[in-house]
């Protein structure tokens, strides 16, 4: 495998277009010197970026996690406006993204609202609730333009009218591709 340095933080590893084994392929990259790593998430300008709640930084205590299975990979226990979730990221080039959030609620979550802050933009929404039982919702929040460099995405409660704010699964940032 070939590789090259993209910048002071990133290496580009050239891999074959077709994986030798389409179900599981592992490539080992031999290194002759130690590699310094960067803990910030590098956002892609080509594919969807899934920021899972499990990977976010939880602020304010009292949060818990689902068991991680397909419909239970959420963070819950969001019962106070002092609680919030954030993700730190890095972007090599300016990019515009569509923002979506996926969460679960029940009727007990009515009258709750939240704000998502990223790159100088604040996107506010009321939490949707089902008529009965619980439901998973995906909300399209809009478009944000981000500059190159480091940043933070935050989700905070604006109002807590009942129950927990929501059970957060993920935030998706999908790049606008120039055609």
PDB file of C-alpha atoms in Angstrom:
ATOM      1  CA  UNK A   1       0.000   0.000   0.000  1.00  0.00           C
ATOM      2  CA  UNK A   2       1.208   3.463  -0.781  1.00  0.00           C
ATOM      3  CA  UNK A   3       0.772   6.465   1.428  1.00  0.00           C
ATOM      4  CA  UNK A   4       1.546  10.162   1.452  1.00  0.00           C
ATOM      5  CA  UNK A   5       1.266  13.018   3.926  1.00  0.00           C
ATOM      6  CA  UNK A   6      -1.713  15.287   3.182  1.00  0.00           C
ATOM      7  CA  UNK A   7      -0.866  17.873   5.851  1.00  0.00           C
ATOM      8  CA  UNK A   8       0.621  17.989   9.353  1.00  0.00           C
ATOM      9  CA  UNK A   9      -2.331  15.951  10.728  1.00  0.00           C
ATOM     10  CA  UNK A  10      -3.310  13.519   7.981  1.00  0.00           C
ATOM     11  CA  UNK A  11      -1.892  10.631   5.985  1.00  0.00           C
ATOM     12  CA  UNK A  12      -3.511   9.381   2.789  1.00  0.00           C
ATOM     13  CA  UNK A  13      -3.288   5.611   2.306  1.00  0.00           C
ATOM     14  CA  UNK A  14      -3.874   4.324  -1.227  1.00  0.00           C
ATOM     15  CA  UNK A  15      -5.959   1.143  -1.192  1.00  0.00           C
ATOM     16  CA  UNK A  16      -7.231  -0.935  -4.120  1.00  0.00           C
ATOM     17  CA  UNK A  17     -10.590   0.127  -5.605  1.00  0.00           C
ATOM     18  CA  UNK A  18     -11.838  -3.451  -5.137  1.00  0.00           C
ATOM     19  CA  UNK A  19     -11.193  -5.102  -1.781  1.00  0.00           C
ATOM     20  CA  UNK A  20      -9.564  -8.547  -2.094  1.00  0.00           C
ATOM     21  CA  UNK A  21     -12.329  -9.935   0.127  1.00  0.00           C
ATOM     22  CA  UNK A  22     -15.550  -7.849  -0.089  1.00  0.00           C
ATOM     23  CA  UNK A  23     -16.781  -9.001   3.335  1.00  0.00           C
ATOM     24  CA  UNK A  24     -13.589  -8.522   5.342  1.00  0.00           C
ATOM     25  CA  UNK A  25     -10.242  -7.140   4.280  1.00  0.00           C
ATOM     26  CA  UNK A  26      -7.495  -5.960   6.613  1.00  0.00           C
ATOM     27  CA  UNK A  27      -4.523  -3.958   5.378  1.00  0.00           C
ATOM     28  CA  UNK A  28      -1.490  -3.629   7.640  1.00  0.00           C
ATOM     29  CA  UNK A  29       0.626  -0.528   7.122  1.00  0.00           C
ATOM     30  CA  UNK A  30       4.201  -1.038   8.352  1.00  0.00           C
ATOM     31  CA  UNK A  31       5.582   2.062  10.057  1.00  0.00           C
ATOM     32  CA  UNK A  32       9.226   2.768  10.783  1.00  0.00           C
ATOM     33  CA  UNK A  33       8.578   5.671  13.167  1.00  0.00           C
ATOM     34  CA  UNK A  34       5.885   6.317  15.773  1.00  0.00           C
ATOM     35  CA  UNK A  35       2.758   8.084  14.541  1.00  0.00           C
ATOM     36  CA  UNK A  36       1.410  11.077  16.403  1.00  0.00           C
ATOM     37  CA  UNK A  37      -2.403  11.082  16.373  1.00  0.00           C
ATOM     38  CA  UNK A  38      -5.001  13.832  16.535  1.00  0.00           C
ATOM     39  CA  UNK A  39      -8.100  13.157  18.644  1.00  0.00           C
ATOM     40  CA  UNK A  40     -10.359  15.475  16.626  1.00  0.00           C
ATOM     41  CA  UNK A  41     -12.793  13.928  14.177  1.00  0.00           C
ATOM     42  CA  UNK A  42     -11.902  14.848  10.579  1.00  0.00           C
ATOM     43  CA  UNK A  43     -15.137  15.590   8.707  1.00  0.00           C
ATOM     44  CA  UNK A  44     -15.332  14.339   5.145  1.00  0.00           C
ATOM     45  CA  UNK A  45     -16.343  16.620   2.311  1.00  0.00           C
ATOM     46  CA  UNK A  46     -17.270  13.596   0.153  1.00  0.00           C
ATOM     47  CA  UNK A  47     -19.352  11.197   2.263  1.00  0.00           C
ATOM     48  CA  UNK A  48     -21.870  11.460   5.092  1.00  0.00           C
ATOM     49  CA  UNK A  49     -20.409  12.065   8.546  1.00  0.00           C
ATOM     50  CA  UNK A  50     -22.296  10.204  11.288  1.00  0.00           C
ATOM     51  CA  UNK A  51     -21.697  11.683  14.725  1.00  0.00           C
ATOM     52  CA  UNK A  52     -23.040   8.990  17.038  1.00  0.00           C
ATOM     53  CA  UNK A  53     -24.316  10.043  20.452  1.00  0.00           C
ATOM     54  CA  UNK A  54     -22.190   7.232  21.939  1.00  0.00           C
ATOM     55  CA  UNK A  55     -19.092   9.094  20.670  1.00  0.00           C
ATOM     56  CA  UNK A  56     -20.117  12.550  21.883  1.00  0.00           C
ATOM     57  CA  UNK A  57     -18.817  14.255  24.997  1.00  0.00           C
ATOM     58  CA  UNK A  58     -21.562  14.240  27.643  1.00  0.00           C
ATOM     59  CA  UNK A  59     -21.762  17.348  29.855  1.00  0.00           C
ATOM     60  CA  UNK A  60     -23.700  17.717  33.097  1.00  0.00           C
ATOM     61  CA  UNK A  61     -23.856  14.123  34.363  1.00  0.00           C
ATOM     62  CA  UNK A  62     -26.853  11.800  34.646  1.00  0.00           C
ATOM     63  CA  UNK A  63     -26.709  10.446  31.107  1.00  0.00           C
ATOM     64  CA  UNK A  64     -26.865   6.733  30.344  1.00  0.00           C
ATOM     65  CA  UNK A  65     -26.635   4.635  27.188  1.00  0.00           C
ATOM     66  CA  UNK A  66     -28.878   2.131  25.458  1.00  0.00           C
ATOM     67  CA  UNK A  67     -27.383  -1.324  24.866  1.00  0.00           C
ATOM     68  CA  UNK A  68     -25.972  -0.315  21.456  1.00  0.00           C
ATOM     69  CA  UNK A  69     -28.175  -2.591  19.371  1.00  0.00           C
ATOM     70  CA  UNK A  70     -29.809  -1.355  16.137  1.00  0.00           C
ATOM     71  CA  UNK A  71     -32.673   0.612  17.712  1.00  0.00           C
ATOM     72  CA  UNK A  72     -31.005   1.249  21.079  1.00  0.00           C
ATOM     73  CA  UNK A  73     -27.678   2.976  20.334  1.00  0.00           C
ATOM     74  CA  UNK A  74     -28.899   6.181  21.951  1.00  0.00           C
ATOM     75  CA  UNK A  75     -27.873   8.364  24.864  1.00  0.00           C
ATOM     76  CA  UNK A  76     -30.700   8.916  27.331  1.00  0.00           C
ATOM     77  CA  UNK A  77     -31.290  10.373  30.768  1.00  0.00           C
ATOM     78  CA  UNK A  78     -31.341  13.934  29.358  1.00  0.00           C
ATOM     79  CA  UNK A  79     -33.505  15.423  32.105  1.00  0.00           C
ATOM     80  CA  UNK A  80     -31.944  18.831  32.787  1.00  0.00           C
ATOM     81  CA  UNK A  81     -31.120  21.984  30.789  1.00  0.00           C
ATOM     82  CA  UNK A  82     -27.648  21.802  32.363  1.00  0.00           C
ATOM     83  CA  UNK A  83     -26.953  18.610  30.378  1.00  0.00           C
ATOM     84  CA  UNK A  84     -25.676  18.787  26.803  1.00  0.00           C
ATOM     85  CA  UNK A  85     -23.715  16.809  24.208  1.00  0.00           C
ATOM     86  CA  UNK A  86     -20.831  17.963  22.022  1.00  0.00           C
ATOM     87  CA  UNK A  87     -18.474  16.649  19.354  1.00  0.00           C
ATOM     88  CA  UNK A  88     -15.172  18.304  18.454  1.00  0.00           C
ATOM     89  CA  UNK A  89     -14.208  18.131  14.801  1.00  0.00           C
ATOM     90  CA  UNK A  90     -11.705  19.288  12.212  1.00  0.00           C
ATOM     91  CA  UNK A  91     -12.265  20.279   8.593  1.00  0.00           C
ATOM     92  CA  UNK A  92      -9.451  20.593   6.038  1.00  0.00           C
ATOM     93  CA  UNK A  93     -11.423  22.725   3.556  1.00  0.00           C
ATOM     94  CA  UNK A  94     -14.529  24.940   3.791  1.00  0.00           C
ATOM     95  CA  UNK A  95     -17.645  22.855   3.211  1.00  0.00           C
ATOM     96  CA  UNK A  96     -21.434  23.174   3.250  1.00  0.00           C
ATOM     97  CA  UNK A  97     -23.386  20.396   4.971  1.00  0.00           C
ATOM     98  CA  UNK A  98     -27.010  19.306   5.292  1.00  0.00           C
ATOM     99  CA  UNK A  99     -27.700  18.617   8.999  1.00  0.00           C
ATOM    100  CA  UNK A 100     -29.995  15.829  10.242  1.00  0.00           C
ATOM    101  CA  UNK A 101     -30.665  14.580  13.749  1.00  0.00           C
ATOM    102  CA  UNK A 102     -32.132  11.199  14.725  1.00  0.00           C
ATOM    103  CA  UNK A 103     -33.801  10.638  18.092  1.00  0.00           C
ATOM    104  CA  UNK A 104     -36.525   8.717  19.918  1.00  0.00           C
ATOM    105  CA  UNK A 105     -39.345  10.236  21.959  1.00  0.00           C
ATOM    106  CA  UNK A 106     -42.653   9.427  23.598  1.00  0.00           C
ATOM    107  CA  UNK A 107     -45.722  11.523  24.521  1.00  0.00           C
ATOM    108  CA  UNK A 108     -43.953  12.429  27.781  1.00  0.00           C
ATOM    109  CA  UNK A 109     -41.472  14.512  25.744  1.00  0.00           C
ATOM    110  CA  UNK A 110     -44.074  17.037  24.513  1.00  0.00           C
ATOM    111  CA  UNK A 111     -43.216  20.741  24.902  1.00  0.00           C
ATOM    112  CA  UNK A 112     -39.457  20.056  24.679  1.00  0.00           C
ATOM    113  CA  UNK A 113     -37.164  21.901  22.270  1.00  0.00           C
ATOM    114  CA  UNK A 114     -33.444  21.960  21.496  1.00  0.00           C
ATOM    115  CA  UNK A 115     -30.741  23.920  19.679  1.00  0.00           C
ATOM    116  CA  UNK A 116     -27.908  22.524  17.597  1.00  0.00           C
ATOM    117  CA  UNK A 117     -24.946  24.917  17.355  1.00  0.00           C
ATOM    118  CA  UNK A 118     -22.166  24.546  14.812  1.00  0.00           C
ATOM    119  CA  UNK A 119     -19.848  26.951  12.999  1.00  0.00           C
ATOM    120  CA  UNK A 120     -21.661  30.117  14.055  1.00  0.00           C
ATOM    121  CA  UNK A 121     -25.103  28.706  13.137  1.00  0.00           C
ATOM    122  CA  UNK A 122     -27.856  27.821  15.602  1.00  0.00           C
ATOM    123  CA  UNK A 123     -30.592  25.467  14.404  1.00  0.00           C
ATOM    124  CA  UNK A 124     -33.616  25.309  16.741  1.00  0.00           C
ATOM    125  CA  UNK A 125     -36.402  22.709  16.742  1.00  0.00           C
ATOM    126  CA  UNK A 126     -39.272  21.433  18.843  1.00  0.00           C
ATOM    127  CA  UNK A 127     -39.018  17.755  19.699  1.00  0.00           C
ATOM    128  CA  UNK A 128     -41.551  15.733  17.707  1.00  0.00           C
ATOM    129  CA  UNK A 129     -43.657  13.224  19.628  1.00  0.00           C
ATOM    130  CA  UNK A 130     -45.809  10.292  18.490  1.00  0.00           C
ATOM    131  CA  UNK A 131     -49.544  10.072  19.120  1.00  0.00           C
ATOM    132  CA  UNK A 132     -48.977   6.938  21.221  1.00  0.00           C
ATOM    133  CA  UNK A 133     -46.036   4.835  22.390  1.00  0.00           C
ATOM    134  CA  UNK A 134     -42.529   5.761  21.298  1.00  0.00           C
ATOM    135  CA  UNK A 135     -41.151   6.599  17.867  1.00  0.00           C
ATOM    136  CA  UNK A 136     -37.853   7.340  16.164  1.00  0.00           C
ATOM    137  CA  UNK A 137     -37.717  10.597  14.218  1.00  0.00           C
ATOM    138  CA  UNK A 138     -35.202  12.046  11.772  1.00  0.00           C
ATOM    139  CA  UNK A 139     -35.366  15.829  11.455  1.00  0.00           C
ATOM    140  CA  UNK A 140     -33.740  17.760   8.614  1.00  0.00           C
ATOM    141  CA  UNK A 141     -32.426  20.860  10.348  1.00  0.00           C
ATOM    142  CA  UNK A 142     -31.089  22.757   7.357  1.00  0.00           C
ATOM    143  CA  UNK A 143     -27.761  23.704   5.827  1.00  0.00           C
ATOM    144  CA  UNK A 144     -24.611  25.050   7.464  1.00  0.00           C
ATOM    145  CA  UNK A 145     -21.438  26.420   5.884  1.00  0.00           C
ATOM    146  CA  UNK A 146     -18.309  25.568   7.853  1.00  0.00           C
ATOM    147  CA  UNK A 147     -14.844  27.025   7.457  1.00  0.00           C
ATOM    148  CA  UNK A 148     -11.626  25.045   7.512  1.00  0.00           C
ATOM    149  CA  UNK A 149     -10.164  24.410  10.952  1.00  0.00           C
ATOM    150  CA  UNK A 150     -11.363  23.121  14.299  1.00  0.00           C
ATOM    151  CA  UNK A 151     -14.880  23.427  15.654  1.00  0.00           C
ATOM    152  CA  UNK A 152     -17.487  22.038  18.007  1.00  0.00           C
ATOM    153  CA  UNK A 153     -21.043  20.854  17.410  1.00  0.00           C
ATOM    154  CA  UNK A 154     -23.289  21.171  20.481  1.00  0.00           C
ATOM    155  CA  UNK A 155     -26.853  20.126  21.243  1.00  0.00           C
ATOM    156  CA  UNK A 156     -28.539  21.791  24.207  1.00  0.00           C
ATOM    157  CA  UNK A 157     -32.080  21.873  25.574  1.00  0.00           C
ATOM    158  CA  UNK A 158     -34.016  25.107  25.032  1.00  0.00           C
ATOM    159  CA  UNK A 159     -37.115  24.021  26.941  1.00  0.00           C
ATOM    160  CA  UNK A 160     -37.902  20.972  29.042  1.00  0.00           C
ATOM    161  CA  UNK A 161     -41.682  20.706  29.306  1.00  0.00           C
ATOM    162  CA  UNK A 162     -41.869  17.037  30.194  1.00  0.00           C
ATOM    163  CA  UNK A 163     -39.807  13.902  30.686  1.00  0.00           C
ATOM    164  CA  UNK A 164     -36.345  13.737  29.235  1.00  0.00           C
ATOM    165  CA  UNK A 165     -35.457  15.975  26.287  1.00  0.00           C
ATOM    166  CA  UNK A 166     -35.052  13.041  23.864  1.00  0.00           C
ATOM    167  CA  UNK A 167     -33.055   9.853  23.346  1.00  0.00           C
ATOM    168  CA  UNK A 168     -30.351  10.938  20.895  1.00  0.00           C
ATOM    169  CA  UNK A 169     -29.009   8.457  18.317  1.00  0.00           C
ATOM    170  CA  UNK A 170     -26.914  10.589  15.980  1.00  0.00           C
ATOM    171  CA  UNK A 171     -26.305  13.791  14.061  1.00  0.00           C
ATOM    172  CA  UNK A 172     -25.540  13.403  10.344  1.00  0.00           C
ATOM    173  CA  UNK A 173     -23.602  15.984   8.338  1.00  0.00           C
ATOM    174  CA  UNK A 174     -23.960  15.310   4.598  1.00  0.00           C
ATOM    175  CA  UNK A 175     -21.714  17.390   2.328  1.00  0.00           C
ATOM    176  CA  UNK A 176     -23.094  19.343  -0.609  1.00  0.00           C
ATOM    177  CA  UNK A 177     -21.117  18.051  -3.555  1.00  0.00           C
ATOM    178  CA  UNK A 178     -20.260  20.505  -6.318  1.00  0.00           C
ATOM    179  CA  UNK A 179     -21.411  19.084  -9.628  1.00  0.00           C
TER     180      UNK A 179
END
